[in-house]
Amino acid sequence: MPQARAMLQQFRPDQDTATFALTGLVERIGDRLSLAFELTGPIHRLRLPSVVTHPERRQGLWEDTCFECFIGAQTASAYWEFNFSPAGHWNVYHFDDYRQGMHPEAAFDGFPMEMLPLRKAMRLTVDIDLKKLKLEGRPIRLALSAVLVAATGEKSYWALVHGGDKPDFHHPAGFRLEL
């Protein structure tokens, strides 16, 4: 069972959210990808949406606190963007190439997701069926990222690496994990 654990880095560590630590954990179990984001720090200083009973596909999740995973085959330029809100809402987009040909991915109608808010930490876990992406048995590359929104409304951008003068979660350099 290939797995990876990585610390995400804040784009501008001088922001108020620099007191947080964000870790991504990924494990590939057969044709399933198990993903967890662990955030530690003063959680009460974040604007977090309330967990909903009936999560649904939603647009613009990155405009609020949101955890993201980008997945592509190691030998292809196409990739998928997965957005997960702490409320339970989600979305998936397919891209033909770097920021090109974006369209909603219809293969998914929901995800087994769990959000555990704690006093000084939170953990969001989700499973992704790689068969729906036709990636079963194929080596994949991944990028992990997040947008955290402080109670003040200030946004911070987190990724495995930041390769430019502004946050760009789609940048190929961010696809650092291979399973």
PDB file of C-alpha atoms in Angstrom:
ATOM      1  CA  MET A   1       0.000   0.000   0.000  1.00  0.00           C
ATOM      2  CA  PRO A   2       1.885   3.049  -1.226  1.00  0.00           C
ATOM      3  CA  GLN A   3       1.468   6.076   0.979  1.00  0.00           C
ATOM      4  CA  ALA A   4       2.796   9.590   1.374  1.00  0.00           C
ATOM      5  CA  ARG A   5       2.758  12.208   4.104  1.00  0.00           C
ATOM      6  CA  ALA A   6       3.652  15.815   3.379  1.00  0.00           C
ATOM      7  CA  MET A   7       3.577  19.201   5.072  1.00  0.00           C
ATOM      8  CA  LEU A   8       1.829  21.941   3.130  1.00  0.00           C
ATOM      9  CA  GLN A   9       3.456  25.354   3.042  1.00  0.00           C
ATOM     10  CA  GLN A  10       1.700  28.686   3.338  1.00  0.00           C
ATOM     11  CA  PHE A  11       2.101  31.017   0.349  1.00  0.00           C
ATOM     12  CA  ARG A  12       2.848  34.083   2.472  1.00  0.00           C
ATOM     13  CA  PRO A  13       3.921  32.914   5.929  1.00  0.00           C
ATOM     14  CA  ASP A  14       3.679  36.456   7.297  1.00  0.00           C
ATOM     15  CA  GLN A  15      -0.117  36.182   7.420  1.00  0.00           C
ATOM     16  CA  ASP A  16      -2.142  35.707  10.602  1.00  0.00           C
ATOM     17  CA  THR A  17      -2.648  32.026   9.767  1.00  0.00           C
ATOM     18  CA  ALA A  18       1.089  31.276  10.057  1.00  0.00           C
ATOM     19  CA  THR A  19       0.374  29.707  13.455  1.00  0.00           C
ATOM     20  CA  PHE A  20      -1.247  26.722  11.709  1.00  0.00           C
ATOM     21  CA  ALA A  21       0.338  23.485  10.523  1.00  0.00           C
ATOM     22  CA  LEU A  22      -1.276  21.529   7.695  1.00  0.00           C
ATOM     23  CA  THR A  23      -0.377  17.960   6.799  1.00  0.00           C
ATOM     24  CA  GLY A  24      -1.655  15.842   3.939  1.00  0.00           C
ATOM     25  CA  LEU A  25      -1.747  12.067   4.197  1.00  0.00           C
ATOM     26  CA  VAL A  26      -2.414   9.919   1.133  1.00  0.00           C
ATOM     27  CA  GLU A  27      -2.652   6.148   0.938  1.00  0.00           C
ATOM     28  CA  ARG A  28      -3.404   4.082  -2.133  1.00  0.00           C
ATOM     29  CA  ILE A  29      -5.272   0.899  -1.300  1.00  0.00           C
ATOM     30  CA  GLY A  30      -5.962  -0.987  -4.514  1.00  0.00           C
ATOM     31  CA  ASP A  31      -8.119   1.269  -6.668  1.00  0.00           C
ATOM     32  CA  ARG A  32      -9.011   3.589  -3.780  1.00  0.00           C
ATOM     33  CA  LEU A  33      -7.177   6.696  -2.683  1.00  0.00           C
ATOM     34  CA  SER A  34      -7.572   7.526   0.993  1.00  0.00           C
ATOM     35  CA  LEU A  35      -6.878  11.187   1.668  1.00  0.00           C
ATOM     36  CA  ALA A  36      -6.638  13.069   4.965  1.00  0.00           C
ATOM     37  CA  PHE A  37      -5.893  16.689   5.769  1.00  0.00           C
ATOM     38  CA  GLU A  38      -4.803  17.417   9.357  1.00  0.00           C
ATOM     39  CA  LEU A  39      -4.870  21.040  10.447  1.00  0.00           C
ATOM     40  CA  THR A  40      -3.528  22.065  13.844  1.00  0.00           C
ATOM     41  CA  GLY A  41      -3.551  25.472  15.459  1.00  0.00           C
ATOM     42  CA  PRO A  42      -6.118  27.944  16.791  1.00  0.00           C
ATOM     43  CA  ILE A  43      -9.072  26.544  14.813  1.00  0.00           C
ATOM     44  CA  HIS A  44     -11.407  29.077  16.468  1.00  0.00           C
ATOM     45  CA  ARG A  45      -9.655  31.794  14.419  1.00  0.00           C
ATOM     46  CA  LEU A  46     -10.898  30.286  11.144  1.00  0.00           C
ATOM     47  CA  ARG A  47     -14.181  30.817   9.360  1.00  0.00           C
ATOM     48  CA  LEU A  48     -15.495  27.276   9.038  1.00  0.00           C
ATOM     49  CA  PRO A  49     -18.841  26.380   7.502  1.00  0.00           C
ATOM     50  CA  SER A  50     -21.162  24.197   9.572  1.00  0.00           C
ATOM     51  CA  VAL A  51     -21.237  20.504   8.689  1.00  0.00           C
ATOM     52  CA  VAL A  52     -24.364  19.688   6.665  1.00  0.00           C
ATOM     53  CA  THR A  53     -26.522  16.569   6.780  1.00  0.00           C
ATOM     54  CA  HIS A  54     -26.866  16.304   2.996  1.00  0.00           C
ATOM     55  CA  PRO A  55     -23.659  17.384   1.253  1.00  0.00           C
ATOM     56  CA  GLU A  56     -23.874  18.228  -2.426  1.00  0.00           C
ATOM     57  CA  ARG A  57     -21.825  19.258  -5.440  1.00  0.00           C
ATOM     58  CA  ARG A  58     -21.146  23.007  -5.184  1.00  0.00           C
ATOM     59  CA  GLN A  59     -19.327  25.583  -7.293  1.00  0.00           C
ATOM     60  CA  GLY A  60     -16.761  28.010  -5.873  1.00  0.00           C
ATOM     61  CA  LEU A  61     -15.800  26.035  -2.764  1.00  0.00           C
ATOM     62  CA  TRP A  62     -12.317  27.605  -2.875  1.00  0.00           C
ATOM     63  CA  GLU A  63     -13.883  30.957  -1.988  1.00  0.00           C
ATOM     64  CA  ASP A  64     -14.150  29.700   1.606  1.00  0.00           C
ATOM     65  CA  THR A  65     -12.082  27.256   3.655  1.00  0.00           C
ATOM     66  CA  CYS A  66     -11.519  24.331   1.289  1.00  0.00           C
ATOM     67  CA  PHE A  67      -9.167  21.355   0.950  1.00  0.00           C
ATOM     68  CA  GLU A  68      -8.046  20.300  -2.515  1.00  0.00           C
ATOM     69  CA  CYS A  69      -6.398  17.381  -4.233  1.00  0.00           C
ATOM     70  CA  PHE A  70      -5.171  17.280  -7.823  1.00  0.00           C
ATOM     71  CA  ILE A  71      -4.684  13.870  -9.464  1.00  0.00           C
ATOM     72  CA  GLY A  72      -3.247  12.888 -12.828  1.00  0.00           C
ATOM     73  CA  ALA A  73      -1.640   9.888 -14.480  1.00  0.00           C
ATOM     74  CA  GLN A  74       2.144  10.142 -14.360  1.00  0.00           C
ATOM     75  CA  THR A  75       2.437  10.039 -18.143  1.00  0.00           C
ATOM     76  CA  ALA A  76      -0.435  12.398 -19.093  1.00  0.00           C
ATOM     77  CA  SER A  77      -1.031  16.136 -19.029  1.00  0.00           C
ATOM     78  CA  ALA A  78      -4.740  15.773 -18.119  1.00  0.00           C
ATOM     79  CA  TYR A  79      -5.707  15.935 -14.446  1.00  0.00           C
ATOM     80  CA  TRP A  80      -8.606  16.280 -12.018  1.00  0.00           C
ATOM     81  CA  GLU A  81      -9.204  18.860  -9.310  1.00  0.00           C
ATOM     82  CA  PHE A  82     -11.104  17.712  -6.203  1.00  0.00           C
ATOM     83  CA  ASN A  83     -12.539  20.327  -3.814  1.00  0.00           C
ATOM     84  CA  PHE A  84     -13.768  19.378  -0.333  1.00  0.00           C
ATOM     85  CA  SER A  85     -15.459  21.782   2.063  1.00  0.00           C
ATOM     86  CA  PRO A  86     -15.379  21.132   5.819  1.00  0.00           C
ATOM     87  CA  ALA A  87     -19.191  21.422   5.554  1.00  0.00           C
ATOM     88  CA  GLY A  88     -19.205  18.241   3.435  1.00  0.00           C
ATOM     89  CA  HIS A  89     -19.854  19.836   0.040  1.00  0.00           C
ATOM     90  CA  TRP A  90     -17.591  18.803  -2.821  1.00  0.00           C
ATOM     91  CA  ASN A  91     -16.814  19.203  -6.518  1.00  0.00           C
ATOM     92  CA  VAL A  92     -14.590  17.593  -9.153  1.00  0.00           C
ATOM     93  CA  TYR A  93     -13.301  19.168 -12.356  1.00  0.00           C
ATOM     94  CA  HIS A  94     -11.388  17.611 -15.247  1.00  0.00           C
ATOM     95  CA  PHE A  95      -8.678  19.541 -17.105  1.00  0.00           C
ATOM     96  CA  ASP A  96      -7.222  18.472 -20.459  1.00  0.00           C
ATOM     97  CA  ASP A  97      -3.933  20.224 -19.672  1.00  0.00           C
ATOM     98  CA  TYR A  98      -2.564  22.943 -17.379  1.00  0.00           C
ATOM     99  CA  ARG A  99      -5.628  25.160 -16.734  1.00  0.00           C
ATOM    100  CA  GLN A 100      -7.070  24.135 -20.126  1.00  0.00           C
ATOM    101  CA  GLY A 101     -10.355  22.433 -21.011  1.00  0.00           C
ATOM    102  CA  MET A 102     -11.972  22.603 -17.568  1.00  0.00           C
ATOM    103  CA  HIS A 103     -15.311  20.843 -17.183  1.00  0.00           C
ATOM    104  CA  PRO A 104     -17.185  19.206 -14.288  1.00  0.00           C
ATOM    105  CA  GLU A 105     -16.375  15.511 -13.871  1.00  0.00           C
ATOM    106  CA  ALA A 106     -19.692  13.630 -14.006  1.00  0.00           C
ATOM    107  CA  ALA A 107     -18.313  10.275 -12.792  1.00  0.00           C
ATOM    108  CA  PHE A 108     -18.870  11.227  -9.126  1.00  0.00           C
ATOM    109  CA  ASP A 109     -22.107  11.806  -7.238  1.00  0.00           C
ATOM    110  CA  GLY A 110     -20.602  12.094  -3.762  1.00  0.00           C
ATOM    111  CA  PHE A 111     -17.784  10.942  -1.514  1.00  0.00           C
ATOM    112  CA  PRO A 112     -17.389   9.092   1.764  1.00  0.00           C
ATOM    113  CA  MET A 113     -16.094  12.046   3.759  1.00  0.00           C
ATOM    114  CA  GLU A 114     -15.664  12.744   7.450  1.00  0.00           C
ATOM    115  CA  MET A 115     -14.851  15.995   9.189  1.00  0.00           C
ATOM    116  CA  LEU A 116     -13.586  15.848  12.776  1.00  0.00           C
ATOM    117  CA  PRO A 117     -13.369  19.290  14.357  1.00  0.00           C
ATOM    118  CA  LEU A 118     -11.384  19.370  17.567  1.00  0.00           C
ATOM    119  CA  ARG A 119     -10.503  22.237  19.879  1.00  0.00           C
ATOM    120  CA  LYS A 120      -7.025  22.811  18.456  1.00  0.00           C
ATOM    121  CA  ALA A 121      -7.162  20.644  15.352  1.00  0.00           C
ATOM    122  CA  MET A 122      -9.377  19.321  12.618  1.00  0.00           C
ATOM    123  CA  ARG A 123      -9.153  16.361  10.291  1.00  0.00           C
ATOM    124  CA  LEU A 124     -10.950  15.923   6.995  1.00  0.00           C
ATOM    125  CA  THR A 125     -10.842  12.459   5.442  1.00  0.00           C
ATOM    126  CA  VAL A 126     -12.196  11.345   2.098  1.00  0.00           C
ATOM    127  CA  ASP A 127     -11.907   8.320  -0.188  1.00  0.00           C
ATOM    128  CA  ILE A 128     -11.616   8.625  -3.974  1.00  0.00           C
ATOM    129  CA  ASP A 129     -12.429   5.727  -6.310  1.00  0.00           C
ATOM    130  CA  LEU A 130      -9.663   5.746  -8.945  1.00  0.00           C
ATOM    131  CA  LYS A 131     -11.680   3.427 -11.217  1.00  0.00           C
ATOM    132  CA  LYS A 132     -14.033   6.339 -11.911  1.00  0.00           C
ATOM    133  CA  LEU A 133     -11.029   8.198 -13.335  1.00  0.00           C
ATOM    134  CA  LYS A 134      -9.839   5.137 -15.257  1.00  0.00           C
ATOM    135  CA  LEU A 135      -6.606   5.242 -13.242  1.00  0.00           C
ATOM    136  CA  GLU A 136      -6.830   1.788 -11.680  1.00  0.00           C
ATOM    137  CA  GLY A 137      -3.423   0.140 -11.578  1.00  0.00           C
ATOM    138  CA  ARG A 138      -1.712   3.185 -13.121  1.00  0.00           C
ATOM    139  CA  PRO A 139       0.950   5.278 -11.387  1.00  0.00           C
ATOM    140  CA  ILE A 140      -0.468   8.655 -10.385  1.00  0.00           C
ATOM    141  CA  ARG A 141       0.900  12.058  -9.419  1.00  0.00           C
ATOM    142  CA  LEU A 142      -0.779  14.276  -6.843  1.00  0.00           C
ATOM    143  CA  ALA A 143      -0.827  17.831  -5.586  1.00  0.00           C
ATOM    144  CA  LEU A 144      -2.396  18.793  -2.264  1.00  0.00           C
ATOM    145  CA  SER A 145      -3.551  22.282  -1.374  1.00  0.00           C
ATOM    146  CA  ALA A 146      -5.946  24.267   0.784  1.00  0.00           C
ATOM    147  CA  VAL A 147      -7.505  27.663   1.205  1.00  0.00           C
ATOM    148  CA  LEU A 148      -7.959  28.755   4.820  1.00  0.00           C
ATOM    149  CA  VAL A 149     -10.174  31.731   5.590  1.00  0.00           C
ATOM    150  CA  ALA A 150      -9.611  33.525   8.879  1.00  0.00           C
ATOM    151  CA  ALA A 151     -12.556  34.880  10.882  1.00  0.00           C
ATOM    152  CA  THR A 152     -11.414  38.312   9.637  1.00  0.00           C
ATOM    153  CA  GLY A 153     -11.956  37.179   6.025  1.00  0.00           C
ATOM    154  CA  GLU A 154      -8.240  37.046   5.199  1.00  0.00           C
ATOM    155  CA  LYS A 155      -7.373  34.076   2.969  1.00  0.00           C
ATOM    156  CA  SER A 156      -4.218  32.016   3.123  1.00  0.00           C
ATOM    157  CA  TYR A 157      -3.124  29.575   0.442  1.00  0.00           C
ATOM    158  CA  TRP A 158      -1.368  26.317   1.265  1.00  0.00           C
ATOM    159  CA  ALA A 159       0.344  23.831  -1.075  1.00  0.00           C
ATOM    160  CA  LEU A 160       3.176  21.322  -1.209  1.00  0.00           C
ATOM    161  CA  VAL A 161       5.191  23.952  -3.112  1.00  0.00           C
ATOM    162  CA  HIS A 162       4.513  27.413  -4.499  1.00  0.00           C
ATOM    163  CA  GLY A 163       6.169  28.013  -7.841  1.00  0.00           C
ATOM    164  CA  GLY A 164       5.508  31.653  -8.603  1.00  0.00           C
ATOM    165  CA  ASP A 165       4.679  35.119  -7.403  1.00  0.00           C
ATOM    166  CA  LYS A 166       1.029  34.191  -6.736  1.00  0.00           C
ATOM    167  CA  PRO A 167      -0.720  31.033  -5.522  1.00  0.00           C
ATOM    168  CA  ASP A 168      -1.262  28.526  -8.344  1.00  0.00           C
ATOM    169  CA  PHE A 169      -2.470  25.138  -7.176  1.00  0.00           C
ATOM    170  CA  HIS A 170      -2.600  23.879 -10.793  1.00  0.00           C
ATOM    171  CA  HIS A 171       1.100  24.442 -11.512  1.00  0.00           C
ATOM    172  CA  PRO A 172       2.797  21.186 -12.605  1.00  0.00           C
ATOM    173  CA  ALA A 173       5.556  21.705  -9.989  1.00  0.00           C
ATOM    174  CA  GLY A 174       2.935  21.139  -7.294  1.00  0.00           C
ATOM    175  CA  PHE A 175       2.320  17.534  -8.362  1.00  0.00           C
ATOM    176  CA  ARG A 176       5.039  16.318  -5.968  1.00  0.00           C
ATOM    177  CA  LEU A 177       3.545  13.075  -4.674  1.00  0.00           C
ATOM    178  CA  GLU A 178       3.675   9.864  -6.702  1.00  0.00           C
ATOM    179  CA  LEU A 179       1.841   6.651  -5.894  1.00  0.00           C
TER     180      LEU A 179
END
